[in-house]
Coordinates of C-alpha atoms in Angstrom, one line a residue:
Chain W
M1483 CA 0.0 0.0 0.0
T1484 CA 3.0 2.3 0.0
P1485 CA 2.6 4.9 -2.7
N1486 CA 5.7 5.0 -4.9
S1487 CA 5.8 8.1 -7.0
Q1488 CA 9.3 7.9 -8.2
S1489 CA 9.1 4.9 -10.5
N1490 CA 8.2 5.2 -14.0
T1491 CA 7.2 8.8 -14.1
A1492 CA 9.6 9.0 -17.0
R1493 CA 7.0 7.2 -19.0
H1494 CA 4.8 10.3 -18.6
V1495 CA 6.7 11.8 -21.5
A1496 CA 5.0 14.9 -22.5
A1497 CA 2.1 16.2 -20.5
P1498 CA 1.9 19.6 -22.0
A1499 CA 2.1 21.6 -18.9
A1500 CA 4.6 19.4 -17.1
Q1501 CA 7.1 22.2 -17.2
Q1502 CA 4.9 24.6 -15.2
D1503 CA 6.0 22.9 -12.0
T1504 CA 5.6 25.9 -9.8
I1505 CA 1.9 25.1 -9.1
P1506 CA 1.3 21.4 -8.5
P1507 CA -1.3 19.9 -10.8
V1508 CA -4.8 19.9 -9.5
L1509 CA -4.8 16.1 -9.9
D1510 CA -1.7 14.1 -10.4
I1511 CA -2.2 10.4 -10.8
A1512 CA 1.2 8.8 -11.4
D1513 CA 1.7 5.3 -12.7
L1514 CA -1.2 3.9 -10.6
H1515 CA -1.5 0.2 -10.3
I1516 CA -4.6 -1.0 -8.4
E1517 CA -5.8 -4.6 -7.8
F1518 CA -8.9 -6.0 -6.3
P1519 CA -8.0 -9.3 -4.6
I1520 CA -10.4 -12.1 -5.4
Y1521 CA -10.3 -15.8 -4.7
R1522 CA -6.9 -17.1 -5.9
G1523 CA -5.9 -14.0 -7.7
A1524 CA -6.6 -10.4 -8.4
V1525 CA -8.5 -8.2 -10.8
R1526 CA -5.9 -5.8 -12.1
A1527 CA -8.2 -2.9 -12.5
L1528 CA -5.5 -0.2 -13.2
N1529 CA -2.2 -1.0 -14.7
G1530 CA 0.0 2.1 -14.7
V1531 CA -2.4 5.0 -15.2
T1532 CA -0.8 8.4 -15.4
I1533 CA -3.3 11.3 -15.6
R1534 CA -2.5 14.9 -14.9
V1535 CA -5.1 17.7 -14.7
Q1536 CA -3.8 21.3 -14.5
Q1537 CA -5.7 24.1 -12.9
G1538 CA -8.8 25.1 -14.8
E1539 CA -8.3 22.5 -17.4
I1540 CA -11.1 20.3 -18.9
V1541 CA -9.8 16.8 -19.4
G1542 CA -11.7 13.8 -20.8
V1543 CA -11.2 10.2 -20.0
V1544 CA -12.8 7.9 -22.6
G1545 CA -13.0 4.1 -22.8
E1546 CA -15.6 1.3 -22.8
S1547 CA -17.1 -0.3 -19.8
G1548 CA -14.4 -2.0 -17.7
S1549 CA -11.6 0.1 -18.9
G1550 CA -10.9 1.5 -15.5
K1551 CA -12.4 5.0 -16.0
S1552 CA -14.7 4.8 -13.0
V1553 CA -12.1 3.2 -10.7
T1554 CA -9.8 6.0 -11.6
A1555 CA -12.5 8.5 -10.6
M1556 CA -13.4 6.7 -7.5
M1557 CA -9.8 6.3 -6.4
S1558 CA -9.2 10.0 -6.9
M1559 CA -11.7 10.7 -4.2
R1560 CA -10.9 7.6 -2.4
L1561 CA -14.4 6.3 -2.4
I1562 CA -13.6 2.7 -2.6
P1563 CA -13.7 0.9 0.8
Q1564 CA -10.0 0.8 1.9
H1565 CA -9.8 -2.9 2.7
S1566 CA -11.1 -4.0 -0.7
Y1567 CA -8.2 -2.9 -2.9
V1568 CA -4.4 -3.0 -3.0
V1569 CA -2.3 -0.2 -4.4
R1570 CA 0.6 -2.1 -6.2
K1571 CA 2.4 1.0 -7.3
G1572 CA 1.9 4.7 -8.0
S1573 CA 0.5 7.7 -6.3
I1574 CA -2.4 10.2 -6.4
H1575 CA -1.8 13.8 -5.4
K1576 CA -4.5 16.4 -5.2
S1577 CA -2.9 19.9 -5.4
G1578 CA 0.2 18.4 -3.8
K1579 CA -1.7 16.4 -1.1
N1580 CA -1.1 12.7 -1.0
I1581 CA -4.6 11.2 -1.4
L1582 CA -3.6 7.6 -0.8
A1583 CA -1.9 8.5 2.6
A1584 CA -4.6 10.9 3.8
S1585 CA -6.7 10.0 6.9
E1586 CA -10.4 9.6 6.5
K1587 CA -10.9 12.8 8.4
Q1588 CA -8.6 14.7 6.0
M1589 CA -10.5 13.1 3.1
R1590 CA -13.8 14.4 4.4
Q1591 CA -12.4 17.9 4.4
I1592 CA -11.0 17.6 0.9
R1593 CA -14.2 16.0 -0.5
G1594 CA -16.8 18.7 -1.2
S1595 CA -14.6 21.7 -0.6
D1596 CA -11.6 20.9 -2.7
M1597 CA -12.9 18.3 -5.1
A1598 CA -16.5 17.3 -5.9
M1599 CA -18.2 14.7 -8.0
I1600 CA -21.2 14.6 -10.3
F1601 CA -22.8 11.2 -10.9
Q1602 CA -24.4 9.5 -13.8
E1603 CA -27.9 9.2 -12.4
P1604 CA -29.4 12.5 -11.2
M1605 CA -32.5 10.5 -10.4
T1606 CA -30.9 8.7 -7.5
A1607 CA -28.1 11.0 -6.5
L1608 CA -30.4 13.2 -4.5
N1609 CA -32.0 12.0 -1.3
P1610 CA -35.7 11.5 -2.1
T1611 CA -36.9 12.4 1.4
M1612 CA -35.2 15.8 1.8
R1613 CA -35.9 19.1 0.1
V1614 CA -33.4 20.1 -2.5
G1615 CA -32.5 23.3 -0.7
R1616 CA -31.7 21.5 2.5
Q1617 CA -29.4 19.2 0.7
I1618 CA -27.4 22.1 -0.7
T1619 CA -27.3 24.1 2.6
D1620 CA -26.0 20.9 4.3
V1621 CA -23.0 20.8 2.1
V1622 CA -22.5 24.5 2.3
S1623 CA -22.6 24.6 6.1
T1624 CA -20.3 21.5 6.4
H1625 CA -17.5 23.4 4.7
T1626 CA -18.1 27.0 5.5
A1627 CA -18.9 29.0 8.6
L1628 CA -22.1 30.6 7.1
S1629 CA -25.2 31.0 9.2
P1630 CA -28.3 29.0 8.2
K1631 CA -29.7 32.2 6.6
Q1632 CA -26.6 32.9 4.7
A1633 CA -26.4 29.3 3.6
R1634 CA -29.9 29.6 2.3
E1635 CA -29.0 32.7 0.3
R1636 CA -25.9 31.0 -1.0
A1637 CA -27.9 28.0 -2.1
I1638 CA -30.5 30.2 -3.9
S1639 CA -27.9 32.1 -5.7
L1640 CA -26.2 28.9 -6.7
L1641 CA -29.5 27.7 -8.1
R1642 CA -29.9 31.0 -9.9
E1643 CA -26.4 30.6 -11.4
M1644 CA -27.6 27.2 -12.8
H1645 CA -30.2 29.2 -14.9
I1646 CA -33.0 27.8 -12.8
A1647 CA -35.8 30.3 -13.3
D1648 CA -37.6 30.1 -9.9
P1649 CA -34.8 29.3 -7.4
E1650 CA -36.9 30.0 -4.3
Q1651 CA -39.5 27.4 -5.4
V1652 CA -37.0 24.8 -6.4
F1653 CA -35.2 25.3 -3.1
D1654 CA -38.4 24.0 -1.3
A1655 CA -39.1 21.2 -3.8
Y1656 CA -38.4 17.6 -3.3
P1657 CA -36.4 15.8 -5.9
F1658 CA -39.3 13.8 -7.3
E1659 CA -41.0 17.1 -8.3
L1660 CA -38.2 18.0 -10.6
S1661 CA -37.1 16.7 -14.1
G1662 CA -33.9 14.9 -14.8
G1663 CA -32.2 17.9 -16.3
M1664 CA -33.2 20.0 -13.3
R1665 CA -31.9 17.5 -10.9
Q1666 CA -28.6 17.3 -12.7
R1667 CA -28.4 21.1 -12.5
I1668 CA -28.9 20.8 -8.8
M1669 CA -26.1 18.3 -8.6
I1670 CA -23.9 20.7 -10.5
A1671 CA -24.9 23.5 -8.1
L1672 CA -24.1 21.2 -5.2
A1673 CA -20.7 20.3 -6.7
F1674 CA -19.8 24.0 -7.2
S1675 CA -21.2 25.0 -3.9
C1676 CA -17.8 25.3 -2.2
E1677 CA -15.9 26.2 -5.3
P1678 CA -13.7 23.1 -5.5
S1679 CA -10.6 23.2 -7.6
L1680 CA -11.4 19.9 -9.3
L1681 CA -14.7 18.5 -10.4
I1682 CA -15.0 14.8 -11.4
A1683 CA -18.0 14.2 -13.6
D1684 CA -18.7 10.5 -14.0
E1685 CA -20.8 10.3 -17.2
P1686 CA -22.9 13.3 -16.1
T1687 CA -25.1 13.3 -19.2
T1688 CA -25.6 9.6 -20.0
A1689 CA -29.0 9.5 -18.3
L1690 CA -30.3 12.7 -19.9
D1691 CA -31.9 13.1 -23.3
V1692 CA -29.8 14.7 -26.0
T1693 CA -31.2 18.2 -26.0
V1694 CA -30.8 18.4 -22.2
Q1695 CA -27.3 16.9 -22.5
K1696 CA -26.0 19.8 -24.4
Q1697 CA -27.5 22.4 -22.0
V1698 CA -26.0 20.6 -19.0
L1699 CA -22.6 20.3 -20.6
M1700 CA -22.6 24.0 -21.6
L1701 CA -23.6 25.0 -18.1
L1702 CA -20.9 22.8 -16.6
R1703 CA -18.3 24.4 -18.8
E1704 CA -19.5 28.0 -18.2
R1705 CA -19.4 27.5 -14.4
A1706 CA -16.0 25.8 -14.6
K1707 CA -14.5 28.7 -16.6
K1708 CA -16.0 31.3 -14.3
T1709 CA -14.7 29.7 -11.1
G1710 CA -11.5 28.3 -12.5
T1711 CA -12.4 24.8 -11.6
A1712 CA -10.8 21.9 -13.5
I1713 CA -13.0 19.1 -14.8
L1714 CA -12.2 15.5 -15.2
L1715 CA -14.9 14.2 -17.4
I1716 CA -15.4 10.4 -17.5
T1717 CA -17.4 9.2 -20.4
H1718 CA -17.7 6.7 -23.2
D1719 CA -19.2 9.3 -25.5
M1720 CA -16.6 10.4 -28.1
A1721 CA -18.9 13.1 -29.4
V1722 CA -19.2 14.7 -26.0
V1723 CA -15.5 14.5 -25.4
S1724 CA -14.5 16.0 -28.7
Q1725 CA -16.7 19.1 -28.2
F1726 CA -16.2 19.6 -24.5
C1727 CA -12.6 18.7 -23.5
E1728 CA -9.3 20.3 -24.1
R1729 CA -7.3 17.2 -23.5
I1730 CA -8.2 13.5 -23.7
Y1731 CA -7.0 10.3 -22.2
V1732 CA -8.2 7.1 -23.9
M1733 CA -8.2 4.1 -21.5
Y1734 CA -8.3 0.4 -22.4
A1735 CA -8.1 -2.5 -19.9
G1736 CA -6.9 -0.4 -17.1
S1737 CA -4.2 1.6 -19.0
V1738 CA -4.0 4.8 -20.8
V1739 CA -3.5 3.9 -24.5
E1740 CA -3.5 7.3 -26.0
Q1741 CA -3.4 10.9 -24.8
G1742 CA -3.2 14.3 -26.2
A1743 CA -5.0 17.5 -27.1
A1744 CA -8.6 16.8 -28.0
A1745 CA -8.3 17.9 -31.6
D1746 CA -5.2 15.8 -32.2
V1747 CA -6.6 12.7 -30.7
I1748 CA -9.9 13.1 -32.6
N1749 CA -8.5 14.1 -35.9
R1750 CA -5.4 12.0 -36.0
P1751 CA -5.9 9.1 -33.7
A1752 CA -2.8 7.0 -33.4
H1753 CA -3.8 4.0 -31.4
P1754 CA -5.9 1.3 -33.2
Y1755 CA -8.3 1.3 -30.3
T1756 CA -9.0 5.0 -30.6
R1757 CA -9.4 4.6 -34.3
G1758 CA -11.8 1.8 -33.7
L1759 CA -13.8 3.9 -31.2
L1760 CA -14.1 6.8 -33.6
G1761 CA -14.9 4.5 -36.5
A1762 CA -17.7 3.0 -34.5
L1763 CA -19.5 6.4 -34.0
P1764 CA -22.9 6.2 -35.6
E1765 CA -22.4 9.8 -36.8
N1766 CA -19.5 8.7 -38.9
A1767 CA -21.3 5.9 -40.6
R1768 CA -22.7 6.2 -44.1
P1769 CA -26.5 6.0 -44.0
G1770 CA -27.7 2.5 -44.7
A1771 CA -24.3 0.9 -44.1
P1772 CA -23.9 -1.4 -41.2
L1773 CA -22.3 0.3 -38.1
L1774 CA -18.7 -0.5 -37.5
A1775 CA -17.7 -2.2 -34.3
I1776 CA -14.5 -3.3 -32.7
S1777 CA -14.6 -7.1 -32.8
G1778 CA -13.9 -9.2 -29.8
Q1779 CA -14.3 -8.3 -26.1
V1780 CA -12.4 -6.5 -23.4
P1781 CA -9.9 -8.9 -21.8
N1782 CA -10.6 -10.4 -18.4
L1783 CA -8.8 -8.1 -16.0
A1784 CA -8.2 -11.0 -13.7
D1785 CA -6.3 -12.8 -16.4
L1786 CA -4.7 -10.3 -18.7
P1787 CA -2.8 -11.7 -21.7
A1788 CA 0.9 -11.0 -21.9
G1789 CA 1.9 -8.0 -24.0
C1790 CA -0.4 -5.4 -25.4
A1791 CA -3.9 -5.8 -23.9
F1792 CA -5.5 -4.8 -27.2
R1793 CA -3.6 -7.4 -29.2
N1794 CA -6.4 -9.9 -29.7
R1795 CA -8.7 -7.3 -31.1
C1796 CA -6.2 -5.4 -33.2
R1797 CA -5.8 -5.6 -37.0
L1798 CA -2.2 -4.5 -36.9
Q1799 CA -0.5 -7.3 -35.0
G1800 CA 3.2 -7.7 -35.1
D1801 CA 6.0 -9.5 -33.2
A1802 CA 6.5 -6.5 -30.9
C1803 CA 3.0 -6.8 -29.6
S1804 CA 4.0 -9.6 -27.2
R1805 CA 5.6 -6.9 -25.1
V1806 CA 3.6 -4.2 -23.3
P1807 CA 3.9 -1.0 -25.3
P1808 CA 4.9 2.2 -23.4
L1809 CA 3.2 5.5 -24.1
L1810 CA 5.4 6.9 -26.8
P1811 CA 5.3 10.4 -28.1
L1812 CA 4.3 10.6 -31.8
T1813 CA 6.8 12.0 -34.3
S1814 CA 4.4 14.7 -35.1
A1815 CA 4.9 15.8 -31.5
A1816 CA 6.4 19.1 -32.7
D1817 CA 3.0 20.4 -33.9
A1818 CA 1.0 18.2 -31.5
P1819 CA 2.7 18.5 -28.1
G1820 CA 1.7 15.8 -25.6
H1821 CA 0.1 13.5 -28.2
A1822 CA 1.3 10.0 -27.3
A1823 CA 0.0 6.5 -27.9
A1824 CA 0.9 3.1 -26.4
C1825 CA 1.2 1.1 -29.6
W1826 CA 4.3 -0.5 -31.2
M1827 CA 2.8 -0.6 -34.7
T1828 CA 1.3 2.9 -35.3
V1829 CA 4.0 4.8 -33.4
R1830 CA 6.8 3.1 -35.4
E1831 CA 4.8 3.6 -38.6
Q1832 CA 4.8 7.3 -37.8
H1833 CA 8.4 7.3 -36.9
D1834 CA 9.3 5.6 -40.1
A1835 CA 7.2 7.9 -42.2
Chain X
M511 CA -47.2 22.8 -12.0
A512 CA -43.9 21.0 -11.5
V513 CA -43.2 22.7 -8.2
T514 CA -45.7 23.0 -5.4
P515 CA -45.2 25.9 -3.0
A516 CA -44.0 24.7 0.4
T517 CA -47.1 25.9 2.3
S518 CA -49.4 23.5 0.5
H519 CA -47.4 20.4 1.3
L520 CA -49.2 19.7 4.6
S521 CA -52.7 20.2 3.2
Y522 CA -51.7 18.1 0.2
S523 CA -50.5 15.3 2.4
L524 CA -53.8 15.5 4.4
S525 CA -56.0 15.3 1.4
Y526 CA -53.9 12.5 0.0
F527 CA -54.2 10.6 3.3
W528 CA -58.0 11.0 3.2
Y529 CA -58.1 9.8 -0.4
Q530 CA -56.1 6.7 0.5
L531 CA -58.4 6.2 3.6
R532 CA -61.5 6.2 1.5
R533 CA -60.1 3.5 -0.7
S534 CA -59.4 1.1 2.1
P535 CA -62.5 0.7 4.3
M536 CA -60.7 -1.8 6.6
M537 CA -58.2 0.8 7.6
L538 CA -60.9 3.3 8.2
L539 CA -62.6 0.8 10.5
G540 CA -59.4 0.2 12.3
L541 CA -58.9 3.9 12.7
V542 CA -62.4 4.4 14.0
L543 CA -61.8 1.6 16.6
I544 CA -58.6 3.2 17.7
V545 CA -60.1 6.6 18.0
L546 CA -63.0 5.3 20.0
M547 CA -60.6 3.4 22.4
C548 CA -58.4 6.5 22.7
L549 CA -61.3 8.7 23.4
A550 CA -62.6 6.2 26.0
A551 CA -59.2 6.2 27.7
L552 CA -58.9 10.0 27.7
L553 CA -62.4 10.8 28.6
A554 CA -62.8 8.0 31.2
P555 CA -63.5 10.3 34.1
L556 CA -66.3 12.0 32.2
L557 CA -67.9 8.8 30.8
T558 CA -68.1 6.9 34.0
A559 CA -70.2 7.4 37.0
H560 CA -68.1 5.2 39.3
D561 CA -64.5 5.4 40.6
P562 CA -62.8 2.3 39.1
N563 CA -61.2 1.4 42.5
A564 CA -64.2 2.2 44.7
I565 CA -65.1 -1.0 46.6
D566 CA -68.8 -1.6 47.2
L567 CA -69.3 -4.9 48.9
G568 CA -73.0 -4.6 48.8
N569 CA -73.0 -4.8 45.0
R570 CA -70.7 -7.7 44.4
L571 CA -70.8 -9.5 41.0
L572 CA -73.8 -7.8 39.6
P573 CA -74.8 -8.5 36.0
P574 CA -74.7 -5.7 33.4
S575 CA -77.5 -3.2 34.1
A576 CA -78.3 0.5 33.5
A577 CA -76.3 1.4 36.7
H578 CA -73.3 -0.8 35.9
F579 CA -73.1 -1.2 32.1
F580 CA -70.6 -4.1 32.3
G581 CA -71.6 -5.3 35.8
T582 CA -69.4 -5.4 38.9
D583 CA -66.6 -7.6 40.2
E584 CA -66.2 -9.6 43.3
V585 CA -65.6 -6.5 45.5
G586 CA -68.3 -4.5 43.8
R587 CA -66.1 -2.3 41.6
D588 CA -67.8 -1.0 38.4
L589 CA -66.4 -3.0 35.5
F590 CA -67.3 -0.4 32.9
S591 CA -65.1 2.2 34.7
R592 CA -62.3 -0.4 35.1
V593 CA -62.4 -1.3 31.4
L594 CA -62.2 2.3 30.3
Y595 CA -59.4 3.2 32.8
G596 CA -57.7 0.0 31.7
A597 CA -57.5 1.4 28.2
R598 CA -55.1 4.0 29.5
Q599 CA -52.7 1.3 30.7
S600 CA -53.0 -0.9 27.6
I601 CA -52.8 1.8 24.9
G602 CA -50.1 3.5 26.9
V603 CA -48.0 0.3 27.0
G604 CA -48.6 -0.3 23.3
I605 CA -47.5 3.1 22.2
F606 CA -44.6 3.3 24.6
V607 CA -43.2 -0.1 23.5
A608 CA -43.7 0.7 19.8
F609 CA -41.9 4.1 20.0
V610 CA -39.1 3.2 22.4
A611 CA -38.3 -0.2 20.8
S612 CA -38.4 1.2 17.3
A613 CA -36.3 4.3 18.2
I614 CA -33.6 2.2 19.9
G615 CA -33.8 -0.7 17.5
S616 CA -33.6 1.4 14.3
V617 CA -30.7 3.5 15.5
I618 CA -28.7 0.4 16.5
G619 CA -29.7 -1.3 13.2
C620 CA -28.6 1.7 11.1
F621 CA -25.2 2.1 12.8
S622 CA -24.7 -1.7 12.6
G623 CA -25.3 -1.6 8.9
V624 CA -23.3 1.5 8.2
I625 CA -20.3 0.5 10.3
G626 CA -20.3 -3.1 9.2
R627 CA -17.6 -5.7 9.7
S628 CA -17.0 -6.9 13.3
V629 CA -19.3 -4.4 15.0
D630 CA -22.1 -5.5 12.7
R631 CA -21.4 -9.1 13.3
I632 CA -21.3 -8.7 17.1
I633 CA -24.6 -6.8 17.2
M634 CA -26.4 -9.0 14.8
R635 CA -25.4 -12.3 16.5
T636 CA -26.5 -10.8 19.8
M637 CA -29.9 -10.0 18.3
D638 CA -30.0 -13.5 16.8
I639 CA -29.5 -14.9 20.3
V640 CA -32.4 -12.8 21.7
L641 CA -34.6 -13.8 18.8
S642 CA -33.8 -17.5 19.3
V643 CA -35.6 -17.5 22.6
P644 CA -39.4 -17.6 22.3
S645 CA -40.5 -14.0 22.8
L646 CA -43.2 -14.7 25.4
V647 CA -40.9 -16.8 27.5
L648 CA -38.2 -14.2 27.4
T649 CA -40.6 -11.4 28.2
M650 CA -41.8 -13.4 31.2
A651 CA -38.3 -14.1 32.4
L652 CA -37.3 -10.5 32.1
A653 CA -40.5 -9.3 33.8
A654 CA -40.1 -11.7 36.6
A655 CA -36.4 -10.7 37.0
L656 CA -37.3 -7.0 37.1
G657 CA -40.1 -7.6 39.5
P658 CA -43.8 -7.7 38.7
S659 CA -45.2 -4.2 37.9
L660 CA -46.8 -2.7 34.8
F661 CA -43.7 -0.5 34.2
N662 CA -41.3 -3.4 34.4
A663 CA -43.6 -5.4 32.1
M664 CA -43.4 -2.6 29.6
I665 CA -39.6 -2.5 29.8
A666 CA -39.5 -6.3 29.3
I667 CA -41.7 -6.1 26.2
T668 CA -39.6 -3.3 24.8
I669 CA -36.4 -5.1 25.2
V670 CA -37.8 -8.2 23.5
R671 CA -39.2 -6.2 20.6
I672 CA -35.9 -4.3 19.9
P673 CA -34.2 -7.0 17.8
Y674 CA -37.0 -7.0 15.3
Y675 CA -36.4 -3.4 14.6
V676 CA -32.6 -3.8 14.5
R677 CA -32.9 -6.5 11.9
L678 CA -35.4 -4.4 9.9
A679 CA -33.4 -1.2 10.0
R680 CA -30.1 -3.0 9.2
G681 CA -31.6 -4.7 6.2
Q682 CA -32.9 -1.3 4.9
T683 CA -29.5 0.3 5.7
L684 CA -27.6 -2.3 3.7
S685 CA -29.6 -1.4 0.6
I686 CA -29.7 2.3 1.2
R687 CA -26.0 2.4 1.8
E688 CA -25.5 1.5 -1.8
M689 CA -27.8 4.3 -3.1
A690 CA -26.2 7.0 -5.2
Y691 CA -27.3 9.7 -2.8
V692 CA -25.4 8.2 0.1
Q693 CA -22.3 8.0 -2.1
A694 CA -22.9 11.5 -3.3
A695 CA -23.1 12.7 0.3
T696 CA -19.8 11.0 0.9
T697 CA -18.2 12.9 -2.1
F698 CA -19.4 16.1 -0.6
G699 CA -17.6 15.4 2.7
A700 CA -20.4 14.2 4.9
G701 CA -19.4 12.2 7.9
R702 CA -20.8 8.9 9.0
S703 CA -23.2 10.2 11.7
H704 CA -24.5 12.8 9.2
I705 CA -25.2 10.1 6.7
V706 CA -27.0 7.9 9.2
R707 CA -29.0 10.8 10.5
W708 CA -30.0 12.5 7.3
H709 CA -29.8 9.8 4.6
V710 CA -30.1 6.3 6.1
L711 CA -32.5 6.7 9.0
R712 CA -35.0 8.8 7.0
N713 CA -35.2 6.5 4.1
A714 CA -35.2 3.4 6.3
L715 CA -38.3 4.7 8.1
P716 CA -41.3 3.5 6.1
P717 CA -41.0 -0.2 7.0
V718 CA -40.2 0.7 10.5
I719 CA -43.4 2.7 10.8
V720 CA -45.4 -0.2 9.4
Q721 CA -43.7 -2.5 11.9
M722 CA -44.5 0.0 14.7
T723 CA -48.2 0.2 13.9
L724 CA -48.5 -3.6 13.8
D725 CA -46.5 -3.8 17.0
I726 CA -48.8 -1.7 19.1
G727 CA -51.5 -4.3 19.0
N728 CA -48.9 -7.0 19.7
A729 CA -47.5 -5.1 22.7
I730 CA -51.1 -4.7 24.1
L731 CA -51.6 -8.4 23.9
M732 CA -48.3 -9.1 25.5
A733 CA -48.9 -6.7 28.4
A734 CA -52.3 -8.4 28.9
A735 CA -50.7 -11.8 28.9
L736 CA -48.2 -10.7 31.5
G737 CA -51.0 -9.1 33.5
F738 CA -52.9 -12.4 33.2
I739 CA -50.1 -14.5 34.7
G740 CA -49.5 -11.9 37.4
L741 CA -46.2 -10.5 36.1
G742 CA -47.7 -7.2 34.8
A743 CA -50.0 -4.7 36.5
Q744 CA -50.8 -5.5 40.1
Q745 CA -54.1 -5.0 42.0
P746 CA -55.8 -2.7 42.4
T747 CA -54.6 -1.2 39.0
A748 CA -57.3 -1.6 36.4
E749 CA -55.6 -3.6 33.7
W750 CA -57.3 -5.8 31.2
G751 CA -55.1 -8.9 31.5
A752 CA -55.2 -8.9 35.3
M753 CA -59.0 -8.4 35.2
I754 CA -59.4 -11.4 32.9
A755 CA -57.2 -13.4 35.3
S756 CA -59.3 -12.6 38.4
G757 CA -62.5 -13.0 36.4
R758 CA -61.5 -16.5 35.4
N759 CA -62.7 -17.9 38.8
F760 CA -66.2 -16.6 38.1
L761 CA -66.3 -17.5 34.4
L762 CA -69.1 -20.0 34.7
D763 CA -71.6 -17.9 36.6
Q764 CA -70.5 -14.3 36.0
W765 CA -69.5 -14.4 32.3
W766 CA -69.3 -10.6 32.1
Y767 CA -66.4 -10.2 34.4
S768 CA -63.8 -11.6 32.0
T769 CA -65.7 -11.0 28.8
F770 CA -65.7 -7.3 28.7
P771 CA -62.0 -6.8 29.3
G772 CA -61.4 -9.5 26.7
V773 CA -63.5 -7.8 24.2
A774 CA -61.7 -4.5 24.9
I775 CA -58.3 -6.2 24.2
L776 CA -59.7 -7.8 21.0
V777 CA -61.1 -4.5 19.7
T778 CA -58.0 -2.5 20.4
A779 CA -55.6 -5.1 18.9
I780 CA -57.8 -5.5 15.8
G781 CA -57.9 -1.7 15.5
F782 CA -54.2 -1.3 15.6
N783 CA -53.6 -4.3 13.3
L784 CA -56.0 -3.0 10.6
V785 CA -54.4 0.4 10.7
G786 CA -51.0 -1.2 10.5
D787 CA -52.0 -3.1 7.4
G788 CA -53.4 0.0 5.9
V789 CA -50.3 2.0 6.6
R790 CA -48.2 -0.7 4.9
D791 CA -50.3 -0.5 1.8
M792 CA -49.9 3.3 1.8
L793 CA -46.2 3.4 2.3
D794 CA -45.4 0.6 -0.2
P795 CA -46.9 1.6 -3.5
K796 CA -45.5 -1.5 -5.2
Q797 CA -47.8 -3.8 -3.1
K798 CA -50.9 -1.8 -3.9
V799 CA -51.2 -3.0 -7.5
K800 CA -53.3 -6.2 -7.3

């Protein structure tokens, strides 16, 4: 369980702002290996994940189910019960504070005031038996010294900032009286209530319909820019990521397989998995043609094959693929700083070109 | 309107309650019985012409008449007065047991479920041990150990009922603990006691309330049983169980002595059970669809 931040940070070749070392990154996950022990073995949920979020940055983490996105998010807030996982290697720092070594009491202070989270299901993320306003003032008064009356005013002004037309009425409403979009706005208001420096949004729009999705995302971005909050957006929706994020990490089987500026990753994907994901977007399909899919399935994390985890589903297999590929910067790195992919084939292809 | 102003919540709840009530006549009947019994208990001094403890040896074991609606007992006390005053004891015991046992039990159950691990194991195994002894036997043993009196009988019944609430509340807690809003509260920095108080207890409440309403009738029966075997209320306190016990000696010739307290127990217990069933239907919308 001892965090080990020294090892392997060299692999984190080119995070764009790695040089601005004066302010520590808002979130710095370095070479994190996490296992969940099971009967006679372990599920290797994260295998060397390095993610860095700078102040005020909007970063996306994409990947299919079981790629380790949610475990990464939960670990950043240390929401997984402590006896259920083992940290094999790596560290998590929040603005310089070691999350893995913090006491539960310290974590309670950090959660809510310094980092907050938005969940996928706005339907169930609010307590059905409490008025919305009370749920906001509870959070506000946990982390600030405001009087009940001031907390109420703060909550109402937060609701107003979420473009809710009648904040006083919504303040006194129960969650079941509100629509999904409204509830997600209230979750966002809650998350911003103590002006955290980092907001982790775990598929915040998956449960909403498309027209509301856009409103909610725009609202999220507007608030983040105004308060200088960084956002780590966990999603499997490539379209959302390409419009919303500045930088992207693509995860597969518990590792980051590609990272870089959003435009670079979307327009010039280097890893076959990223290419597959983008190719599978229904928006990119020709009308009438069958939708493309990545064949095969995510490998069993309790029994990862040797070498590249994507090997069995990949069309570009070579001899090198029997070894685990590191994240290598692309040759085009001069005009796409920070763009890196963990693939022997495509990176070499680009080096050769 | 999506949003109802706060002021109308109460009147809305009341009108909803009335709407539900009209749809379940059995609950209405139960409610009427309870209200009648409660009124009888509260207004006993106004409704009765005789002191429940006034001995009148000249009028022993009289059958029901206009002067003594339910007749008199072996020392000439008016049974109607005694049954009405007895309602105070019985309903009081029922309500005390239901409230105290559910309060203690659900708090223990919630914490047990939230803390988990060895604390949970110790608490739940202790409750299993208590539950493994037949409840009437355990109540009798406790009441006897504490010394026979109505108050001690009440304490004994309460202690025996607590494990039911612990189990109920713990089961609820285990499912609520996994709800997104509990997790969300954790991500906003809420501590364990805040989560229990504001998120778990509140949402675990509906089944506890149902259990409570059903338990009042149960506790009344239990108190009467203890009174009957002499471990509950003592003479000269007017208590239904004790009255039935002393009337037993006269059952063949003076039927009214035991019968009226017995009917009173029956009516009260049925009333609370009907209301309990009705409350369960109200609080569990899934069961209502037939």
